PDB file of C-alpha atoms in Angstrom:
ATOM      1  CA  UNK A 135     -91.984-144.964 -96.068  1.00  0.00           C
ATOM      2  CA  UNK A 136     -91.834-148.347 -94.373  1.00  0.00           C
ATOM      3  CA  UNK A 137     -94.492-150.653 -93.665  1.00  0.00           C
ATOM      4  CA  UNK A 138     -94.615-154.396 -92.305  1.00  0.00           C
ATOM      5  CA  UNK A 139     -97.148-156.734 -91.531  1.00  0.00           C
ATOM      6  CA  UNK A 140     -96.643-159.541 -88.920  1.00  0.00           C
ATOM      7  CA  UNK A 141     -99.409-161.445 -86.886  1.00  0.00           C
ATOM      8  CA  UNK A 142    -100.268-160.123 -83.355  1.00  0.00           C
ATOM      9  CA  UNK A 143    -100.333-163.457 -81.386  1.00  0.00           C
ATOM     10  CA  UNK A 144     -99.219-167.089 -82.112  1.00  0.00           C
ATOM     11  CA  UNK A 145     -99.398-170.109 -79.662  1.00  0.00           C
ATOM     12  CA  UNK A 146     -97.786-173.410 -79.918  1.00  0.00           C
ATOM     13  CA  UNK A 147     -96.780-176.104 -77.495  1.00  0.00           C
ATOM     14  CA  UNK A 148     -93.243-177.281 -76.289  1.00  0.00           C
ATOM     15  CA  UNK A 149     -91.196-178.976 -78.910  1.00  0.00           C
ATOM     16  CA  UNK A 150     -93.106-178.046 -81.516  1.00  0.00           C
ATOM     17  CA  UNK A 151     -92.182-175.738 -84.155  1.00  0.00           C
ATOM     18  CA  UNK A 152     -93.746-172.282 -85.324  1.00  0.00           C
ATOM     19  CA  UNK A 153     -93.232-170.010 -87.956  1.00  0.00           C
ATOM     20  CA  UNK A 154     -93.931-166.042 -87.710  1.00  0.00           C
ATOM     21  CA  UNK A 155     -94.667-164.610 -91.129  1.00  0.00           C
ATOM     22  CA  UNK A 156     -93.243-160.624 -91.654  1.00  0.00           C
ATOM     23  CA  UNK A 157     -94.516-158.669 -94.966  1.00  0.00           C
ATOM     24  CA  UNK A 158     -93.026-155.376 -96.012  1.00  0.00           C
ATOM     25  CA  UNK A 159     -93.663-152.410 -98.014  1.00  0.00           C
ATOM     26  CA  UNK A 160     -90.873-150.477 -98.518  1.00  0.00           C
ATOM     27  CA  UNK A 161     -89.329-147.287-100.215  1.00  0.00           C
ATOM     28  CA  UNK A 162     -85.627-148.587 -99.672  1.00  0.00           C
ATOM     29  CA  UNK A 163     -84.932-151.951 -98.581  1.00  0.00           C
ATOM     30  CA  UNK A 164     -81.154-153.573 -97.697  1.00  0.00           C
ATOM     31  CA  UNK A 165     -81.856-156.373 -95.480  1.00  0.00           C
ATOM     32  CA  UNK A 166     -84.655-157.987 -92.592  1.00  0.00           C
ATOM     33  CA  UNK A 167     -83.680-158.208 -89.117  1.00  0.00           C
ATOM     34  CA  UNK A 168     -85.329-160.250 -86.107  1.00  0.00           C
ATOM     35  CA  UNK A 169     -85.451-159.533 -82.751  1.00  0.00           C
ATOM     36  CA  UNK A 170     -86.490-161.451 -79.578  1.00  0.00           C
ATOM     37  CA  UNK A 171     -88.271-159.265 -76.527  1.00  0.00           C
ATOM     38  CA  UNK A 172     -89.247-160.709 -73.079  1.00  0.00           C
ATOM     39  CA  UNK A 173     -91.933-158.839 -71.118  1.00  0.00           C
ATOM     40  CA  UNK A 174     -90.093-155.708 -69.900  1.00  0.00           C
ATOM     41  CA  UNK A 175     -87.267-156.707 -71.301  1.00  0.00           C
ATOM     42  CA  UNK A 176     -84.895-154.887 -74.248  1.00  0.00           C
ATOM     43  CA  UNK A 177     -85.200-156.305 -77.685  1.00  0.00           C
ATOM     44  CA  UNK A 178     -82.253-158.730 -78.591  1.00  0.00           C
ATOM     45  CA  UNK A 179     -81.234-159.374 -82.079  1.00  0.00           C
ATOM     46  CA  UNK A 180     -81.504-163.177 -83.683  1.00  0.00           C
ATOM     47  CA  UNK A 181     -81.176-163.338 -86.996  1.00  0.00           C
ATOM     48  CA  UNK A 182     -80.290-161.418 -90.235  1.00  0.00           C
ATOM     49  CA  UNK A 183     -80.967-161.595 -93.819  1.00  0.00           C
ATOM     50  CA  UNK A 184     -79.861-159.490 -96.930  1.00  0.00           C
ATOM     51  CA  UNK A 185     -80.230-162.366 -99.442  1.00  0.00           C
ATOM     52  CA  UNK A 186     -82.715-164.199-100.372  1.00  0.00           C
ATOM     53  CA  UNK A 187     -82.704-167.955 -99.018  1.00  0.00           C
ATOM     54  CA  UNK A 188     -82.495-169.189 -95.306  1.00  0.00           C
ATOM     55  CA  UNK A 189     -80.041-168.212 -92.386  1.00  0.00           C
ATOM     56  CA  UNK A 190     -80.032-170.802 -89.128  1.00  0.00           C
ATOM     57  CA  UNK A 191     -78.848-170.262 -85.894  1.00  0.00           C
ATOM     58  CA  UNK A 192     -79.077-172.999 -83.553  1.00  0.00           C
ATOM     59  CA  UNK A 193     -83.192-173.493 -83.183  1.00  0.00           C
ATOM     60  CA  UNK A 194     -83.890-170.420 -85.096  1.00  0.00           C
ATOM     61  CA  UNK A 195     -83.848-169.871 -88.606  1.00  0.00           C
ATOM     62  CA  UNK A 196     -84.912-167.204 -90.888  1.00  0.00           C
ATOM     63  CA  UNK A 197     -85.994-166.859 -94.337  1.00  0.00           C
ATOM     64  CA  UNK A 198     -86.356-164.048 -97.468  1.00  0.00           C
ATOM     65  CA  UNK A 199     -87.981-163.574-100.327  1.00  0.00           C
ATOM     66  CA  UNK A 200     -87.013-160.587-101.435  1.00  0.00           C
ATOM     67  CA  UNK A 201     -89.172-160.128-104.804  1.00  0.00           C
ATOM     68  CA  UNK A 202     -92.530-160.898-102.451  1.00  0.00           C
ATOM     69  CA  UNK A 203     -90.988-158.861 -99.768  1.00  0.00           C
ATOM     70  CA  UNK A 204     -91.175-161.470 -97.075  1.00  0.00           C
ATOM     71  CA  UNK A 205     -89.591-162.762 -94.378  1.00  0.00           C
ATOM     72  CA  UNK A 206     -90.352-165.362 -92.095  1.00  0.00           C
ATOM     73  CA  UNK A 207     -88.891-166.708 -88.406  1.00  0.00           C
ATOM     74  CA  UNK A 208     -88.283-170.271 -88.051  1.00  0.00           C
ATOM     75  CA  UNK A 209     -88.263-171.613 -84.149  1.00  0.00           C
ATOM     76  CA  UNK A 210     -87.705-175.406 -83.751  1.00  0.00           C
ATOM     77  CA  UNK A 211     -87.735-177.424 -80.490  1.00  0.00           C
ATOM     78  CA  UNK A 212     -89.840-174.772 -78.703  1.00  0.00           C
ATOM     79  CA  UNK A 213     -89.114-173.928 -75.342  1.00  0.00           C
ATOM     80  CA  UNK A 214     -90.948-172.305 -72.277  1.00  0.00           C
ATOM     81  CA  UNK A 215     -88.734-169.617 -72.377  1.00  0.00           C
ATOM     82  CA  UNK A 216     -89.282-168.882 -75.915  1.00  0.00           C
ATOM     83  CA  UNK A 217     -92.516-167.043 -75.138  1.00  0.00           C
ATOM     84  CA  UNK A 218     -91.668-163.533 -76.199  1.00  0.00           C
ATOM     85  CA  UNK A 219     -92.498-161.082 -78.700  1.00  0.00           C
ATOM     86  CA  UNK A 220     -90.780-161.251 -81.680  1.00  0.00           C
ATOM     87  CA  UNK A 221     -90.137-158.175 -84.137  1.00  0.00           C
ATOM     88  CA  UNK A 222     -88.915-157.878 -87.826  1.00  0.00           C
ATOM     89  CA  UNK A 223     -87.636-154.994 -88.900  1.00  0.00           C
ATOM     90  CA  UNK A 224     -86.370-153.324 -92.479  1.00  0.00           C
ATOM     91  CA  UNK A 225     -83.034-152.136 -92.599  1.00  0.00           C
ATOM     92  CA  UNK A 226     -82.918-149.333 -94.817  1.00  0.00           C
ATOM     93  CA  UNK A 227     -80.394-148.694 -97.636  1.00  0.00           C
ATOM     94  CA  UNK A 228     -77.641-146.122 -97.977  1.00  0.00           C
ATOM     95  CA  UNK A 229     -77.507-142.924 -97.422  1.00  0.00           C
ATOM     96  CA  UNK A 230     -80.157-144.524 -94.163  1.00  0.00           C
ATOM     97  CA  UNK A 231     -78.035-147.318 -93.223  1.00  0.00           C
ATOM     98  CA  UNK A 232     -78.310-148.341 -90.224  1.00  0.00           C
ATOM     99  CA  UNK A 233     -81.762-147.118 -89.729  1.00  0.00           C
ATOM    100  CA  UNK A 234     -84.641-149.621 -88.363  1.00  0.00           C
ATOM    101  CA  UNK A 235     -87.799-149.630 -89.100  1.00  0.00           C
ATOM    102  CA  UNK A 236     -90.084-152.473 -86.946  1.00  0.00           C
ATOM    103  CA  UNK A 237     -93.470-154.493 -86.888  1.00  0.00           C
ATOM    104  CA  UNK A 238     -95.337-154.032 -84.252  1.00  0.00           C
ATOM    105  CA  UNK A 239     -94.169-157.591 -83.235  1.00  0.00           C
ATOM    106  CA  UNK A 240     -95.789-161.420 -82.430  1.00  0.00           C
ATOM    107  CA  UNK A 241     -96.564-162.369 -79.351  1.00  0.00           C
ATOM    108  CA  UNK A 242     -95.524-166.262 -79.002  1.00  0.00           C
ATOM    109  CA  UNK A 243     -96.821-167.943 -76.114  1.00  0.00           C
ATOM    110  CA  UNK A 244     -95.404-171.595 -75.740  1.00  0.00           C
ATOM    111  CA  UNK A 245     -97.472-173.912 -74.085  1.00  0.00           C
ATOM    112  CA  UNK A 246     -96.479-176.902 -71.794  1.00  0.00           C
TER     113      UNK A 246
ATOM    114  CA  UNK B  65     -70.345-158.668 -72.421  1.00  0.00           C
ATOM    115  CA  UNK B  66     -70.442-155.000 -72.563  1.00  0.00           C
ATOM    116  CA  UNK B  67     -73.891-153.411 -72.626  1.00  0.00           C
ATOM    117  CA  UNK B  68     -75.659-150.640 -73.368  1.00  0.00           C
ATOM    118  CA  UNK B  69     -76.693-148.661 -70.284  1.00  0.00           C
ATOM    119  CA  UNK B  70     -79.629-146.178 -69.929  1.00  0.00           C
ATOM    120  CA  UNK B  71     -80.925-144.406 -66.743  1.00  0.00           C
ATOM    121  CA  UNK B  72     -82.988-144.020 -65.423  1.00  0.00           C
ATOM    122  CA  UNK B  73     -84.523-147.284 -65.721  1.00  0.00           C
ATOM    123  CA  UNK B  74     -88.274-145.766 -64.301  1.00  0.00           C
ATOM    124  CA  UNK B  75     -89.505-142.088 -64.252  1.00  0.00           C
ATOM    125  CA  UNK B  76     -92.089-140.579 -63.029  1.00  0.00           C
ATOM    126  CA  UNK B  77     -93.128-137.063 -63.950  1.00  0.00           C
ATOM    127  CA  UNK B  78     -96.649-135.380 -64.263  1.00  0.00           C
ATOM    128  CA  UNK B  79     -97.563-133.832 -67.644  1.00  0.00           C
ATOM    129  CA  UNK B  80     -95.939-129.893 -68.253  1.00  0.00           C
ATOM    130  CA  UNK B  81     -92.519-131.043 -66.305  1.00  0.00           C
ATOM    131  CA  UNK B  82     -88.971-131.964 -67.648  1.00  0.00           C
ATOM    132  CA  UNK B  83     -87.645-135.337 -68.437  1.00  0.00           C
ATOM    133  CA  UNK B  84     -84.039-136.456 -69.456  1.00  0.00           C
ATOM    134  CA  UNK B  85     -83.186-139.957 -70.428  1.00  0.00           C
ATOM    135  CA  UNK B  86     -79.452-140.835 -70.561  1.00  0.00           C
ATOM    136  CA  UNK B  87     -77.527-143.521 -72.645  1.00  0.00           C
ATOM    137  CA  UNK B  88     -74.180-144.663 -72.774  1.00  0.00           C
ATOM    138  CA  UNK B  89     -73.557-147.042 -75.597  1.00  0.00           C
ATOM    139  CA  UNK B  90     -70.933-150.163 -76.440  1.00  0.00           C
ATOM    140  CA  UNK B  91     -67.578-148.379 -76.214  1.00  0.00           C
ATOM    141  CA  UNK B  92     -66.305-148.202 -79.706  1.00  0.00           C
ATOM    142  CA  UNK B  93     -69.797-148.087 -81.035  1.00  0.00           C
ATOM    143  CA  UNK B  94     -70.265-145.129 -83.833  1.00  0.00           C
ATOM    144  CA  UNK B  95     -73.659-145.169 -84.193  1.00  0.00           C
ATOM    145  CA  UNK B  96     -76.348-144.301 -81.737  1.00  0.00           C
ATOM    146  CA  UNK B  97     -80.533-144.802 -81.883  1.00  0.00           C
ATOM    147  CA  UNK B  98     -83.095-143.202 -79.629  1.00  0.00           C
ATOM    148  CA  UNK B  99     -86.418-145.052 -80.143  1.00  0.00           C
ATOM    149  CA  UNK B 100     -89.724-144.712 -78.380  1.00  0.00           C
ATOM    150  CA  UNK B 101     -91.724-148.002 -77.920  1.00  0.00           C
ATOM    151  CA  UNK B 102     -95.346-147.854 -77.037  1.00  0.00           C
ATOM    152  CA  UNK B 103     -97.005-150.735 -75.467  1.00  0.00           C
ATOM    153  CA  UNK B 104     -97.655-153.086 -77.694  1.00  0.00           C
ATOM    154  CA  UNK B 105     -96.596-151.681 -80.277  1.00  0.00           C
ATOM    155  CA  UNK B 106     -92.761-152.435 -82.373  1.00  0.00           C
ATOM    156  CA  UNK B 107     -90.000-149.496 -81.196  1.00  0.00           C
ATOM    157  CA  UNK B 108     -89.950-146.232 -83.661  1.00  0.00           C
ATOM    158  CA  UNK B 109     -86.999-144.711 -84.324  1.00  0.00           C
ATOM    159  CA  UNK B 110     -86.702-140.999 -82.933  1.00  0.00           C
ATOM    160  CA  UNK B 111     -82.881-139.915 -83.652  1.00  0.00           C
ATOM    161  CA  UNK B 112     -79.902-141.538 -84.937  1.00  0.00           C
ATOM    162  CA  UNK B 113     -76.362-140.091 -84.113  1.00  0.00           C
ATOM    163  CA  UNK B 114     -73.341-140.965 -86.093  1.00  0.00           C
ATOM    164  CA  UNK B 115     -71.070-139.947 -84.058  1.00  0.00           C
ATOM    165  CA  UNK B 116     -71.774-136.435 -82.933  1.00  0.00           C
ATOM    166  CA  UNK B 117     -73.757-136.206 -85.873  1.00  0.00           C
ATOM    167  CA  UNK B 118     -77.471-136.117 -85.909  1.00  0.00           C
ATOM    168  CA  UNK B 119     -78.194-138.271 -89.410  1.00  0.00           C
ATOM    169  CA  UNK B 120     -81.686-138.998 -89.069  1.00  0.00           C
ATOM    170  CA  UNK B 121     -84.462-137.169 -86.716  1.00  0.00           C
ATOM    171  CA  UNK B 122     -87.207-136.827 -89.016  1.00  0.00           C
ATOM    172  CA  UNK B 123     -89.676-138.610 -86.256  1.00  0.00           C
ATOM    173  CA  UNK B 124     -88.265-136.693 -83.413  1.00  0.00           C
ATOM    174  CA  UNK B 125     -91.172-134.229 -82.537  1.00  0.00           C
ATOM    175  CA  UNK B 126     -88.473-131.535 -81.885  1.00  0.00           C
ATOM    176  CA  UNK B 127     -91.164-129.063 -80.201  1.00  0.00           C
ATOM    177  CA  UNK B 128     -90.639-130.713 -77.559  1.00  0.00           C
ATOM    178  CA  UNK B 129     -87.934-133.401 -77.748  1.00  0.00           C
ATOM    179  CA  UNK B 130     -84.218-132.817 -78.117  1.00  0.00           C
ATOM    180  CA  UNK B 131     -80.960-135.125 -78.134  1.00  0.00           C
ATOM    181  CA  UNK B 132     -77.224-134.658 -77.961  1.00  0.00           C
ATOM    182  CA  UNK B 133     -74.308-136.719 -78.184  1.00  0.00           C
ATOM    183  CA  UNK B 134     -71.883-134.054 -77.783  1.00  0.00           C
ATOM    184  CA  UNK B 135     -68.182-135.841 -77.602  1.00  0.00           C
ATOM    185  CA  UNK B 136     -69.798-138.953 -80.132  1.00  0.00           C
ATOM    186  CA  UNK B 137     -70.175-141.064 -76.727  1.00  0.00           C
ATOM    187  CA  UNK B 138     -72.808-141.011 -74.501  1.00  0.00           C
ATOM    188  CA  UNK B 139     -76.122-139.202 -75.195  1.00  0.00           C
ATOM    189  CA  UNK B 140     -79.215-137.590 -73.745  1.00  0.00           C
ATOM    190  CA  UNK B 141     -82.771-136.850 -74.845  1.00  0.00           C
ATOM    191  CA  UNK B 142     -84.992-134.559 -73.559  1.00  0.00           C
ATOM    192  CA  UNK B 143     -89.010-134.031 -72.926  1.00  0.00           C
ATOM    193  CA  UNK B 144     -89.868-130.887 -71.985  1.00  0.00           C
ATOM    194  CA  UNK B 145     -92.750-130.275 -71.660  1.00  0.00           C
ATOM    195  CA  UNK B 146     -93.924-134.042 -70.986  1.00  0.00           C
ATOM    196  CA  UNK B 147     -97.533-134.588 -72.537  1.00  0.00           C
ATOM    197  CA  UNK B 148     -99.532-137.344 -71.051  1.00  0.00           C
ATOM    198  CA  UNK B 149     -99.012-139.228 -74.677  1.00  0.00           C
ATOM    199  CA  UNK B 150     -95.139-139.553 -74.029  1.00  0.00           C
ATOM    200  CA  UNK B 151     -95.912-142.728 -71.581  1.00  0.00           C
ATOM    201  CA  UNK B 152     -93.782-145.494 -73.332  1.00  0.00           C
ATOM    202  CA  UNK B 153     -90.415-147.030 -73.254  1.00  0.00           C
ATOM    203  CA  UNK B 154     -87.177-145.126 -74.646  1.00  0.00           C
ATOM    204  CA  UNK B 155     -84.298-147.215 -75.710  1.00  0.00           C
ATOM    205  CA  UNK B 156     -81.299-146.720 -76.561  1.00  0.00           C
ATOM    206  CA  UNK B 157     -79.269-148.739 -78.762  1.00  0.00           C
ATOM    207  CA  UNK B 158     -75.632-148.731 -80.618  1.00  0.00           C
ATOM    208  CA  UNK B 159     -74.172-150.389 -83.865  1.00  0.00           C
ATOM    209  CA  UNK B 160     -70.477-150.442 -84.693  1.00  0.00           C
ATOM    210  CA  UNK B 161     -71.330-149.422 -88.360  1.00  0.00           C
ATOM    211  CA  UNK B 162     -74.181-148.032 -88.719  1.00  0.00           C
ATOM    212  CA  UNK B 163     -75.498-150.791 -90.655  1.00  0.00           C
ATOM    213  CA  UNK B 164     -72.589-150.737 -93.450  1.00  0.00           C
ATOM    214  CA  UNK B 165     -72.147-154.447 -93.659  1.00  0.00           C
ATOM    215  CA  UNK B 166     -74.512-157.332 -93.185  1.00  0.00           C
ATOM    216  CA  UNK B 167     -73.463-158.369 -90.200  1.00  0.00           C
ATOM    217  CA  UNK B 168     -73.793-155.305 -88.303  1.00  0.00           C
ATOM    218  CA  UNK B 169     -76.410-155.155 -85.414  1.00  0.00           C
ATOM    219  CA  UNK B 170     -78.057-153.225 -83.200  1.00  0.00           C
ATOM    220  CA  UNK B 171     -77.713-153.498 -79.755  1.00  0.00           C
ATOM    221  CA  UNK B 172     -80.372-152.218 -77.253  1.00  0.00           C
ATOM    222  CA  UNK B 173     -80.067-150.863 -73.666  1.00  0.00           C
ATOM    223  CA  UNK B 174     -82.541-151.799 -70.884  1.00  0.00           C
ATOM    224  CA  UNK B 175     -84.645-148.678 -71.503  1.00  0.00           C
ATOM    225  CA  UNK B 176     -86.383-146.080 -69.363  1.00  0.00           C
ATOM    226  CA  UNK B 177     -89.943-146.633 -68.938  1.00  0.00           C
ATOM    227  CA  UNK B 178     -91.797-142.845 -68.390  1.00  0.00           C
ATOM    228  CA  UNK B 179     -94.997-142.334 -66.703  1.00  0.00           C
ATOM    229  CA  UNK B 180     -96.667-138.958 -67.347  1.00  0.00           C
ATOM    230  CA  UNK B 181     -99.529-138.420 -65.382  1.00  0.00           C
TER     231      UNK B 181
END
């Protein structure tokens, strides 16, 4: 089975920039997704990594380390409207591809 | 920007009754996900469709749940009997690929949010 680790709350202020830490155990692994969720809200997708090293897009960026199964999100120049919960999620490998399995998210809360 | 779109967005329904959730995913989209998301808690996948094709339900808890995607387009799962546990948000969501190349994503519908009292 899947399991991943990710911390239950983080707070920073505007501008600053915070990093949420994701730590898997896994029986299949092909790649660590992100996603961004607003209060009530669906869950968007940000970011996506197969390899290790870092992928950026715009003020987010995310990182793996595939050999210590971790994954980190990277937001820069934080924003109000930033404050979400924020999921990773394993991506299994064939013959599951496709198939999702997710932290039970960070809650970010971005401070004036 | 096309969407994924689930109805009904809020339902209602004491424990013992019926439910049905619908989804209609991204046209051209292949692959189809049912998840259940309890508050504050990461969403858990309960059925994916390729297709018409059921390829994953191990988590469904197919006493009482069941899901079709008859033509391979839009799909619809199913309480019945609703237990006062099933509270939580169903999504929906649709990939082009079902996760065959890196680049292929998920994309989630609004999602129903049931109330079983």
């Amino acid at each position: 089975g899947q399991s991943l680790e990710q911390p239950s709350e983080v707070t920073a202020v505007e501008g600053a920039i915070v990093q949420i830490n994701c730590t898997y155990q896994t029986s299949g692994f092909y790649g660590l997704s992100w996603y961004q969720q607003h209060d009530g809200g669906a869950p968007t997708f940000l970011s996506y990594n197969a390899l290790d090293g870092l992928e950026e897009t715009g003020r987010f960026s995310s990182f793996l380390s595939r050999s210590d199964s971790y994954g980190y999100l990277l937001l820069q120049e934080l924003q109000m409207k930033d404050s979400a919960s924020y999921f990773c999620a394993v991506r299994d490998e064939y013959p599951n591809a496709g198939k999702s399995t997710f932290g039970d998210g960070t809650t970010l809360t971005v401070k004036p | 920007e096309a969407e994924v779109a689930q109805s009904p967005r809020y339902k209602i329904t004491e424990k013992s009754q019926a439910v049905a959730f619908w989804c209609d995913p991204i046209s051209g989209h292949a692959t189809l996900y049912w998840y259940r998301q309890i508050l504050g808690q990461g969403p858990e996948l309960l059925v994916q469709f390729q297709d018409e094709s059921v390829v994953d339900d191990s988590q469904l808890p197919k006493d009482r749940f069941s899901a079709e995607r008859l033509k391979g387009v839009d799909s619809t799962l199913k309480i019945q009997p609703a237990e006062l546990g099933d509270s939580a948000m169903y999504l929906c969501a649709s990939s082009p690929l079902a996760g065959r190349t890196s680049t292929d994503t998920q994309y989630f519908g609004p999602g129903t949010r049931l109330t079983v009292l």
